[in-house]
Short mmCIF file of N, CA and C in Angstrom, two decimals:
data_model
loop_
_atom_site.label_atom_id
_atom_site.label_comp_id
_atom_site.label_asym_id
_atom_site.label_seq_id
_atom_site.Cartn_x
_atom_site.Cartn_y
_atom_site.Cartn_z
N UNK A 86 0.64 -1.05 0.15
CA UNK A 86 -0.22 0.01 0.18
C UNK A 86 0.94 1.28 0.04
N UNK A 87 0.50 2.43 -1.01
CA UNK A 87 1.37 3.06 -1.34
C UNK A 87 0.71 4.60 -1.71
N UNK A 88 1.16 5.82 -2.00
CA UNK A 88 0.86 6.66 -2.37
C UNK A 88 1.32 7.02 -3.81
N UNK A 89 1.18 7.69 -4.85
CA UNK A 89 1.13 7.52 -6.34
C UNK A 89 2.83 7.80 -6.07
N UNK A 90 3.07 7.16 -7.78
CA UNK A 90 4.75 6.77 -7.88
C UNK A 90 5.49 6.49 -6.33
N UNK A 91 5.06 5.46 -5.88
CA UNK A 91 5.96 4.92 -4.81
C UNK A 91 6.39 3.36 -4.95
N UNK A 92 5.54 2.91 -6.41
CA UNK A 92 6.23 1.88 -7.21
C UNK A 92 5.87 0.63 -6.83
N UNK A 93 4.29 0.44 -6.04
CA UNK A 93 3.75 -0.52 -6.38
C UNK A 93 3.63 -1.31 -7.38
N UNK A 94 3.12 -0.65 -8.49
CA UNK A 94 3.25 -0.96 -10.12
C UNK A 94 4.49 -2.35 -10.10
N UNK A 95 5.82 -1.97 -9.95
CA UNK A 95 6.89 -1.98 -10.17
C UNK A 95 6.85 -3.33 -9.48
N UNK A 96 6.68 -3.32 -8.38
CA UNK A 96 6.68 -4.53 -7.40
C UNK A 96 6.20 -5.47 -7.31
N UNK A 97 4.36 -5.11 -7.77
CA UNK A 97 3.93 -6.32 -8.49
C UNK A 97 4.24 -7.49 -9.64
N UNK A 98 4.71 -6.22 -10.68
CA UNK A 98 5.02 -7.09 -11.86
C UNK A 98 6.47 -7.60 -11.61
N UNK A 99 7.04 -7.21 -10.48
CA UNK A 99 8.61 -7.92 -10.18
C UNK A 99 8.11 -8.95 -9.56
N UNK A 100 7.21 -8.75 -8.43
CA UNK A 100 6.29 -10.55 -7.78
C UNK A 100 6.04 -11.16 -8.78
N UNK A 101 5.16 -11.09 -10.02
CA UNK A 101 5.14 -12.17 -10.60
C UNK A 101 6.35 -12.73 -11.66
N UNK A 102 7.13 -11.87 -12.03
CA UNK A 102 8.41 -12.36 -12.74
C UNK A 102 9.26 -13.24 -11.70
N UNK A 103 8.91 -13.27 -10.02
CA UNK A 103 9.37 -14.09 -9.24
C UNK A 103 8.68 -15.60 -9.02
N UNK A 104 7.42 -15.81 -9.92
CA UNK A 104 6.61 -16.61 -9.48
C UNK A 104 7.51 -17.94 -10.07
N UNK A 105 6.99 -19.20 -9.50
CA UNK A 105 7.44 -20.29 -10.05
C UNK A 105 7.29 -20.54 -11.61
N UNK A 106 8.45 -21.46 -11.80
CA UNK A 106 8.01 -21.70 -13.37
C UNK A 106 7.45 -22.57 -13.36
N UNK A 107 6.68 -21.85 -14.45
CA UNK A 107 5.48 -23.01 -15.46
C UNK A 107 3.85 -22.47 -14.64
N UNK A 108 4.11 -21.53 -13.59
CA UNK A 108 2.88 -21.19 -13.21
C UNK A 108 2.30 -20.25 -13.70
N UNK A 109 1.25 -20.61 -13.79
CA UNK A 109 -0.24 -19.54 -14.25
C UNK A 109 -0.91 -18.89 -13.43
N UNK A 110 -1.11 -17.81 -13.37
CA UNK A 110 -1.79 -16.55 -12.59
C UNK A 110 -2.24 -15.22 -13.50
N UNK A 111 -2.77 -14.71 -12.74
CA UNK A 111 -3.71 -13.47 -13.39
C UNK A 111 -3.04 -11.92 -12.91
N UNK A 112 -3.26 -11.35 -13.54
CA UNK A 112 -2.97 -10.05 -13.17
C UNK A 112 -4.72 -9.29 -12.92
N UNK A 113 -4.78 -8.91 -12.55
CA UNK A 113 -6.06 -7.41 -12.56
C UNK A 113 -5.74 -5.99 -12.27
N UNK A 114 -6.55 -5.20 -12.64
CA UNK A 114 -6.85 -4.12 -12.30
C UNK A 114 -8.16 -3.62 -12.57
N UNK A 115 -8.98 -2.65 -12.20
CA UNK A 115 -10.01 -2.32 -12.01
C UNK A 115 -10.84 -2.38 -13.43
N UNK A 116 -10.11 -1.74 -14.36
CA UNK A 116 -11.20 -1.46 -15.89
C UNK A 116 -9.60 -1.96 -16.33
N UNK A 117 -10.50 -2.60 -17.99
CA UNK A 117 -9.52 -2.70 -19.18
C UNK A 117 -8.40 -1.71 -19.33
N UNK A 118 -9.06 -0.08 -19.45
CA UNK A 118 -8.33 1.16 -19.51
C UNK A 118 -7.03 0.68 -19.18
N UNK A 119 -6.74 1.00 -17.30
CA UNK A 119 -5.79 0.35 -16.68
C UNK A 119 -5.02 -0.66 -16.78
N UNK A 120 -5.86 -1.82 -16.79
CA UNK A 120 -4.74 -2.72 -16.95
C UNK A 120 -3.90 -2.43 -18.62
N UNK A 121 -4.31 -2.20 -19.37
CA UNK A 121 -4.15 -1.85 -20.49
C UNK A 121 -2.82 -0.52 -20.81
N UNK A 122 -3.14 0.64 -19.87
CA UNK A 122 -2.46 1.74 -19.87
C UNK A 122 -0.89 1.77 -18.80
N UNK A 123 -1.54 0.84 -17.71
CA UNK A 123 -0.66 0.95 -16.57
C UNK A 123 -0.31 -0.36 -16.00
N UNK A 124 -0.45 -1.28 -16.02
CA UNK A 124 -0.40 -2.33 -15.35
C UNK A 124 0.68 -3.05 -16.33
N UNK A 125 -0.33 -3.37 -17.70
CA UNK A 125 0.71 -4.47 -18.63
C UNK A 125 1.51 -3.71 -19.33
N UNK A 126 1.78 -2.25 -19.45
CA UNK A 126 2.61 -1.33 -20.08
C UNK A 126 3.90 -1.85 -19.06
N UNK A 127 3.95 -0.95 -18.15
CA UNK A 127 5.35 -1.29 -16.97
C UNK A 127 5.91 -2.98 -17.00
N UNK A 128 4.24 -4.02 -17.03
CA UNK A 128 5.04 -5.64 -17.33
C UNK A 128 5.86 -5.48 -18.70
N UNK A 129 5.59 -4.89 -19.74
CA UNK A 129 5.75 -5.28 -20.88
C UNK A 129 7.36 -4.61 -20.82
N UNK A 130 7.45 -3.34 -20.50
CA UNK A 130 8.35 -2.87 -20.83
C UNK A 130 9.60 -3.45 -19.27
N UNK A 131 8.96 -3.68 -18.51
CA UNK A 131 10.05 -4.28 -17.52
C UNK A 131 10.81 -5.73 -17.99
N UNK A 132 9.72 -6.79 -18.73
CA UNK A 132 9.95 -7.76 -18.69
C UNK A 132 10.99 -7.66 -20.42
N UNK A 133 10.64 -6.71 -21.52
CA UNK A 133 11.36 -6.48 -22.50
C UNK A 133 12.97 -6.19 -22.31
N UNK A 134 13.04 -5.46 -21.22
CA UNK A 134 14.27 -4.86 -20.47
C UNK A 134 14.99 -5.96 -20.19
N UNK A 135 14.32 -6.55 -19.47
CA UNK A 135 15.26 -8.09 -18.72
C UNK A 135 15.73 -9.26 -19.67
N UNK A 136 14.55 -9.40 -20.72
CA UNK A 136 14.80 -10.48 -21.82
C UNK A 136 14.38 -11.62 -21.66
N UNK A 137 13.02 -11.16 -20.69
CA UNK A 137 12.43 -12.28 -19.71
C UNK A 137 10.77 -12.94 -20.93
N UNK A 138 10.42 -11.70 -21.57
CA UNK A 138 9.27 -12.40 -22.21
C UNK A 138 9.35 -13.22 -23.38
N UNK A 139 8.53 -14.45 -23.50
CA UNK A 139 8.99 -15.30 -24.47
C UNK A 139 7.89 -15.00 -25.64
N UNK A 140 6.22 -14.75 -25.13
CA UNK A 140 5.20 -14.52 -26.31
C UNK A 140 4.60 -13.45 -25.43
N UNK A 141 4.14 -12.43 -26.41
CA UNK A 141 2.99 -11.43 -26.03
C UNK A 141 1.69 -11.88 -26.93
N UNK A 142 0.83 -12.31 -26.58
CA UNK A 142 -0.61 -12.51 -27.01
C UNK A 142 -1.34 -11.46 -26.70
N UNK A 143 -1.56 -10.01 -27.47
CA UNK A 143 -2.13 -9.09 -27.01
C UNK A 143 -3.52 -9.53 -27.53
N UNK A 144 -4.60 -9.74 -28.19
CA UNK A 144 -5.47 -10.21 -28.21
C UNK A 144 -6.05 -11.62 -27.81
N UNK A 145 -4.87 -12.03 -26.72
CA UNK A 145 -5.81 -12.88 -25.63
C UNK A 145 -5.23 -12.50 -23.71
N UNK A 146 -4.88 -10.42 -24.31
CA UNK A 146 -4.19 -10.29 -23.15
C UNK A 146 -3.08 -11.47 -22.06
N UNK A 147 -2.37 -12.49 -22.87
CA UNK A 147 -1.68 -13.11 -22.00
C UNK A 147 0.23 -13.24 -22.66
N UNK A 148 0.81 -13.40 -21.24
CA UNK A 148 2.11 -13.62 -21.80
C UNK A 148 2.65 -14.63 -21.24
N UNK A 149 4.35 -14.85 -21.56
CA UNK A 149 4.20 -16.22 -21.75
C UNK A 149 6.12 -15.74 -21.17
N UNK A 150 6.73 -16.02 -19.86
CA UNK A 150 7.81 -15.45 -19.75
C UNK A 150 9.10 -16.76 -20.50
N UNK A 151 10.01 -16.09 -20.19
CA UNK A 151 11.07 -17.30 -20.57
C UNK A 151 11.06 -18.97 -19.71
N UNK A 152 10.48 -18.37 -18.50
CA UNK A 152 10.63 -19.36 -17.23
C UNK A 152 8.76 -20.11 -17.65
N UNK A 153 8.54 -19.91 -18.67
CA UNK A 153 7.13 -20.96 -18.24
C UNK A 153 6.19 -20.22 -17.92
N UNK A 154 6.05 -19.37 -17.36
CA UNK A 154 5.02 -18.80 -16.52
C UNK A 154 4.17 -17.77 -17.08
N UNK A 155 2.92 -18.13 -16.66
CA UNK A 155 2.30 -17.21 -18.36
C UNK A 155 0.91 -16.77 -16.50
N UNK A 156 0.91 -15.09 -17.52
CA UNK A 156 0.41 -14.01 -17.05
C UNK A 156 -0.90 -13.74 -17.57
N UNK A 157 -2.22 -13.87 -17.29
CA UNK A 157 -3.26 -13.53 -17.59
C UNK A 157 -3.75 -12.67 -17.31
N UNK A 158 -4.08 -11.07 -18.20
CA UNK A 158 -4.25 -9.58 -17.67
C UNK A 158 -5.91 -9.72 -18.41
N UNK A 159 -7.08 -9.06 -16.86
CA UNK A 159 -8.16 -9.12 -16.74
C UNK A 159 -8.41 -7.82 -16.23
N UNK A 160 -9.78 -7.72 -16.65
CA UNK A 160 -10.53 -6.58 -15.94
C UNK A 160 -11.30 -7.14 -14.58
N UNK A 161 -11.08 -6.24 -13.06
CA UNK A 161 -11.89 -6.91 -12.56
C UNK A 161 -13.43 -6.00 -12.09
N UNK A 162 -13.73 -5.94 -13.23
CA UNK A 162 -14.79 -4.81 -13.40
C UNK A 162 -16.52 -5.48 -13.38
N UNK A 163 -16.66 -6.71 -13.91
CA UNK A 163 -17.21 -7.38 -13.33
C UNK A 163 -16.90 -8.88 -12.91
N UNK A 164 -17.04 -8.91 -11.60
CA UNK A 164 -16.38 -10.29 -10.88
C UNK A 164 -16.80 -11.42 -11.47
N UNK A 165 -18.10 -11.27 -11.54
CA UNK A 165 -18.51 -12.86 -12.03
C UNK A 165 -17.55 -13.38 -13.77
N UNK A 166 -17.07 -12.95 -14.12
CA UNK A 166 -16.60 -13.09 -15.18
C UNK A 166 -15.09 -13.76 -14.91
N UNK A 167 -14.81 -13.58 -13.65
CA UNK A 167 -13.55 -14.24 -13.59
C UNK A 167 -13.89 -15.88 -12.82
N UNK A 168 -14.87 -16.03 -12.87
CA UNK A 168 -14.99 -17.75 -12.13
C UNK A 168 -14.85 -18.71 -13.20
N UNK A 169 -13.47 -19.47 -12.92
CA UNK A 169 -13.89 -20.62 -13.82
C UNK A 169 -12.30 -20.78 -14.31
N UNK A 170 -11.38 -19.82 -13.98
CA UNK A 170 -9.80 -20.59 -14.37
C UNK A 170 -9.12 -21.39 -13.08
N UNK A 171 -8.29 -22.26 -13.13
CA UNK A 171 -8.00 -22.80 -12.60
C UNK A 171 -6.48 -21.70 -12.07
N UNK A 172 -6.00 -21.25 -11.14
CA UNK A 172 -4.45 -20.38 -11.07
C UNK A 172 -3.84 -20.92 -9.81
N UNK A 173 -2.29 -20.47 -10.29
CA UNK A 173 -1.27 -20.91 -8.76
C UNK A 173 -1.31 -19.26 -8.05
N UNK A 174 -1.73 -18.30 -8.53
CA UNK A 174 -1.34 -17.03 -8.21
C UNK A 174 -2.26 -15.80 -9.29
N UNK A 175 -2.23 -14.63 -8.15
CA UNK A 175 -2.89 -13.35 -8.71
C UNK A 175 -2.10 -12.40 -7.66
N UNK A 176 -2.94 -11.29 -9.04
CA UNK A 176 -2.50 -10.33 -8.22
C UNK A 176 -3.47 -8.61 -8.81
N UNK A 177 -3.68 -8.29 -8.02
CA UNK A 177 -4.80 -6.91 -7.68
C UNK A 177 -4.32 -5.69 -7.93
N UNK A 178 -3.72 -5.18 -8.93
CA UNK A 178 -3.36 -3.87 -9.13
C UNK A 178 -4.17 -3.07 -8.43
N UNK A 179 -4.64 -1.74 -8.18
CA UNK A 179 -5.00 -0.76 -7.55
C UNK A 179 -6.91 -1.28 -7.15
N UNK A 180 -6.47 -2.16 -5.94
CA UNK A 180 -6.81 -3.01 -5.06
C UNK A 180 -8.23 -2.82 -4.84
N UNK A 181 -8.27 -1.17 -4.40
CA UNK A 181 -9.01 -0.22 -3.67
C UNK A 181 -10.02 0.50 -4.34
N UNK A 182 -10.37 0.24 -5.91
CA UNK A 182 -11.13 0.45 -6.78
C UNK A 182 -11.65 -0.36 -6.81
N UNK A 183 -11.43 -1.88 -6.54
CA UNK A 183 -11.95 -2.79 -6.77
C UNK A 183 -13.35 -3.08 -5.47
N UNK A 184 -14.44 -4.16 -6.08
CA UNK A 184 -14.54 -4.32 -4.47
C UNK A 184 -13.79 -5.61 -3.55
N UNK A 185 -14.36 -6.35 -2.70
CA UNK A 185 -14.06 -7.38 -2.09
C UNK A 185 -14.24 -8.14 -2.37
N UNK A 186 -15.04 -8.67 -3.72
CA UNK A 186 -15.94 -9.87 -4.32
C UNK A 186 -14.56 -10.33 -4.81
N UNK A 187 -14.06 -9.38 -5.68
CA UNK A 187 -13.09 -9.98 -6.21
C UNK A 187 -12.14 -10.41 -5.72
N UNK A 188 -11.89 -10.59 -4.92
CA UNK A 188 -10.94 -10.59 -4.09
C UNK A 188 -11.44 -12.23 -3.83
N UNK A 189 -12.22 -12.46 -2.73
CA UNK A 189 -13.36 -13.44 -3.18
C UNK A 189 -13.04 -14.90 -3.79
N UNK A 190 -13.88 -13.94 -5.09
CA UNK A 190 -13.96 -15.20 -6.53
C UNK A 190 -12.72 -15.24 -6.55
N UNK A 191 -11.36 -14.96 -6.58
CA UNK A 191 -10.51 -14.64 -6.98
C UNK A 191 -9.13 -15.83 -5.96
N UNK A 192 -9.68 -15.73 -4.77
CA UNK A 192 -9.34 -16.83 -3.28
C UNK A 192 -9.83 -18.01 -4.36
N UNK A 193 -10.48 -18.27 -4.67
CA UNK A 193 -11.54 -19.06 -5.15
C UNK A 193 -10.70 -19.96 -6.11
N UNK A 194 -10.27 -19.11 -7.24
CA UNK A 194 -9.32 -19.95 -8.48
C UNK A 194 -7.87 -20.20 -8.33
N UNK A 195 -7.45 -20.10 -6.50
CA UNK A 195 -6.28 -20.52 -6.66
C UNK A 195 -5.88 -22.03 -6.25
N UNK A 196 -6.24 -22.86 -7.32
CA UNK A 196 -6.52 -23.81 -7.08
C UNK A 196 -5.15 -25.34 -7.64
N UNK A 197 -3.83 -23.66 -7.86
CA UNK A 197 -2.75 -25.05 -8.30
C UNK A 197 -1.63 -24.08 -7.72
N UNK A 198 -0.35 -24.77 -7.62
CA UNK A 198 0.51 -24.13 -6.96
C UNK A 198 0.88 -22.89 -8.07
N UNK A 199 1.42 -22.60 -6.51
CA UNK A 199 2.00 -21.82 -5.72
C UNK A 199 1.16 -21.47 -4.88
N UNK A 200 -0.54 -20.93 -4.74
CA UNK A 200 -1.25 -21.05 -3.98
C UNK A 200 -1.24 -19.41 -3.51
N UNK A 201 -0.70 -18.40 -4.29
CA UNK A 201 -0.23 -16.86 -3.90
C UNK A 201 -1.19 -16.13 -4.34
N UNK A 202 -1.47 -15.13 -3.64
CA UNK A 202 -2.39 -13.31 -4.15
C UNK A 202 -1.78 -12.54 -3.10
N UNK A 203 -1.36 -11.82 -3.94
CA UNK A 203 -1.31 -9.83 -3.47
C UNK A 203 -1.67 -8.81 -4.20
N UNK A 204 -1.64 -7.95 -3.72
CA UNK A 204 -2.34 -6.40 -4.01
C UNK A 204 -1.41 -5.00 -3.88
N UNK A 205 -1.63 -4.58 -4.56
CA UNK A 205 -0.82 -3.31 -4.69
C UNK A 205 -2.15 -2.24 -4.50
N UNK A 206 -2.11 -1.07 -3.69
CA UNK A 206 -3.10 -0.14 -3.70
C UNK A 206 -2.43 0.79 -3.55
N UNK A 207 -3.51 2.40 -3.24
CA UNK A 207 -3.06 3.53 -3.16
C UNK A 207 -4.24 3.17 -2.18
N UNK A 208 -3.83 4.16 -0.95
CA UNK A 208 -4.74 3.82 0.58
C UNK A 208 -6.04 4.92 0.03
N UNK A 209 -7.40 3.97 0.12
CA UNK A 209 -8.58 4.68 0.26
C UNK A 209 -9.63 4.89 1.72
N UNK A 210 -8.96 4.93 2.50
CA UNK A 210 -9.49 4.94 3.61
C UNK A 210 -9.39 3.56 4.58
N UNK A 211 -11.06 3.93 5.23
CA UNK A 211 -10.88 2.66 5.99
C UNK A 211 -12.02 1.21 5.18
N UNK A 212 -11.48 0.50 4.00
CA UNK A 212 -12.60 0.07 2.99
C UNK A 212 -12.08 -1.55 3.78
N UNK A 213 -12.70 -2.28 2.42
CA UNK A 213 -12.54 -4.11 2.77
C UNK A 213 -10.64 -3.78 2.80
N UNK A 214 -9.90 -3.61 2.73
CA UNK A 214 -8.40 -3.69 2.39
C UNK A 214 -7.96 -3.74 3.76
N UNK A 215 -8.19 -2.48 4.02
CA UNK A 215 -8.02 -2.21 5.68
C UNK A 215 -8.59 -2.77 6.72
N UNK A 216 -9.83 -3.32 6.42
CA UNK A 216 -10.16 -4.82 7.52
C UNK A 216 -9.27 -5.66 7.24
N UNK A 217 -9.44 -6.49 6.24
CA UNK A 217 -8.71 -7.42 5.95
C UNK A 217 -7.42 -7.56 6.07
N UNK A 218 -6.67 -6.83 6.09
CA UNK A 218 -5.28 -6.32 6.28
C UNK A 218 -4.86 -6.15 7.72
N UNK A 219 -5.31 -4.75 8.18
CA UNK A 219 -5.13 -4.14 9.32
C UNK A 219 -5.93 -4.89 10.58
N UNK A 220 -7.21 -4.35 10.53
CA UNK A 220 -8.05 -5.16 11.96
C UNK A 220 -8.05 -6.62 11.41
N UNK A 221 -8.37 -7.38 10.59
CA UNK A 221 -8.23 -8.36 10.52
C UNK A 221 -7.38 -9.45 10.74
N UNK A 222 -6.21 -8.92 11.04
CA UNK A 222 -4.73 -9.87 10.76
C UNK A 222 -5.00 -10.75 10.36
N UNK A 223 -4.55 -11.99 9.70
CA UNK A 223 -4.61 -13.50 10.09
C UNK A 223 -2.97 -14.19 9.35
N UNK A 224 -3.32 -14.51 9.63
CA UNK A 224 -1.90 -15.50 9.35
C UNK A 224 -1.77 -15.48 7.97
N UNK A 225 -0.29 -15.61 7.14
CA UNK A 225 0.19 -15.47 5.95
C UNK A 225 -0.35 -13.90 5.39
N UNK A 226 -0.88 -13.19 5.78
CA UNK A 226 -1.14 -11.91 5.36
C UNK A 226 -0.51 -10.81 5.70
N UNK A 227 0.59 -9.72 5.07
CA UNK A 227 1.15 -8.98 5.74
C UNK A 227 1.05 -7.99 4.94
N UNK A 228 1.86 -6.71 5.39
CA UNK A 228 1.04 -4.93 4.83
C UNK A 228 2.17 -4.57 4.66
N UNK A 229 2.33 -4.39 3.92
CA UNK A 229 3.98 -3.15 3.46
C UNK A 229 3.37 -2.11 3.04
N UNK A 230 4.18 -0.94 3.62
CA UNK A 230 4.02 0.69 3.25
C UNK A 230 4.67 1.16 2.53
N UNK A 231 4.10 1.44 1.71
CA UNK A 231 5.32 2.73 0.66
C UNK A 231 5.20 3.79 0.92
N UNK A 232 5.97 4.53 1.15
CA UNK A 232 5.87 6.23 0.87
C UNK A 232 6.12 6.40 -0.29
N UNK A 233 5.79 7.46 -1.11
CA UNK A 233 5.99 8.42 -2.16
C UNK A 233 7.01 8.73 -2.53
N UNK A 234 8.04 9.20 -1.29
CA UNK A 234 9.48 9.35 -1.36
C UNK A 234 11.06 7.86 -1.58
#
């Protein structure tokens, strides 16, 4: 969780790069323009610079890394359309702009290894994220704050 320009998207992308070889996951943003203009753009910039993108299928919004990691890029604006895939991990970018239902549906998609989920967001008060990660602290959940500076 951090302010504008604190490196949240960069950190989320690097976490995707760190996922186990051959794993399949999903990267979500609140809307399609946000995934296209911010999250995917940063992902491709960093991935191409590092030389780790094997394939980019724009029409499918799917990237395959040289490690075999597959990242599907989707919008969280209609949570019911997220049901179905079997995933090993997922990342919610700008999670505070999505509903808690997106988080819960995506948790149900974690049917493969490594079974990891993370989110990045700009704080928006005492919303579902604050309640889940600050008030109702659970084992295995960590909150990392980043200052814009």
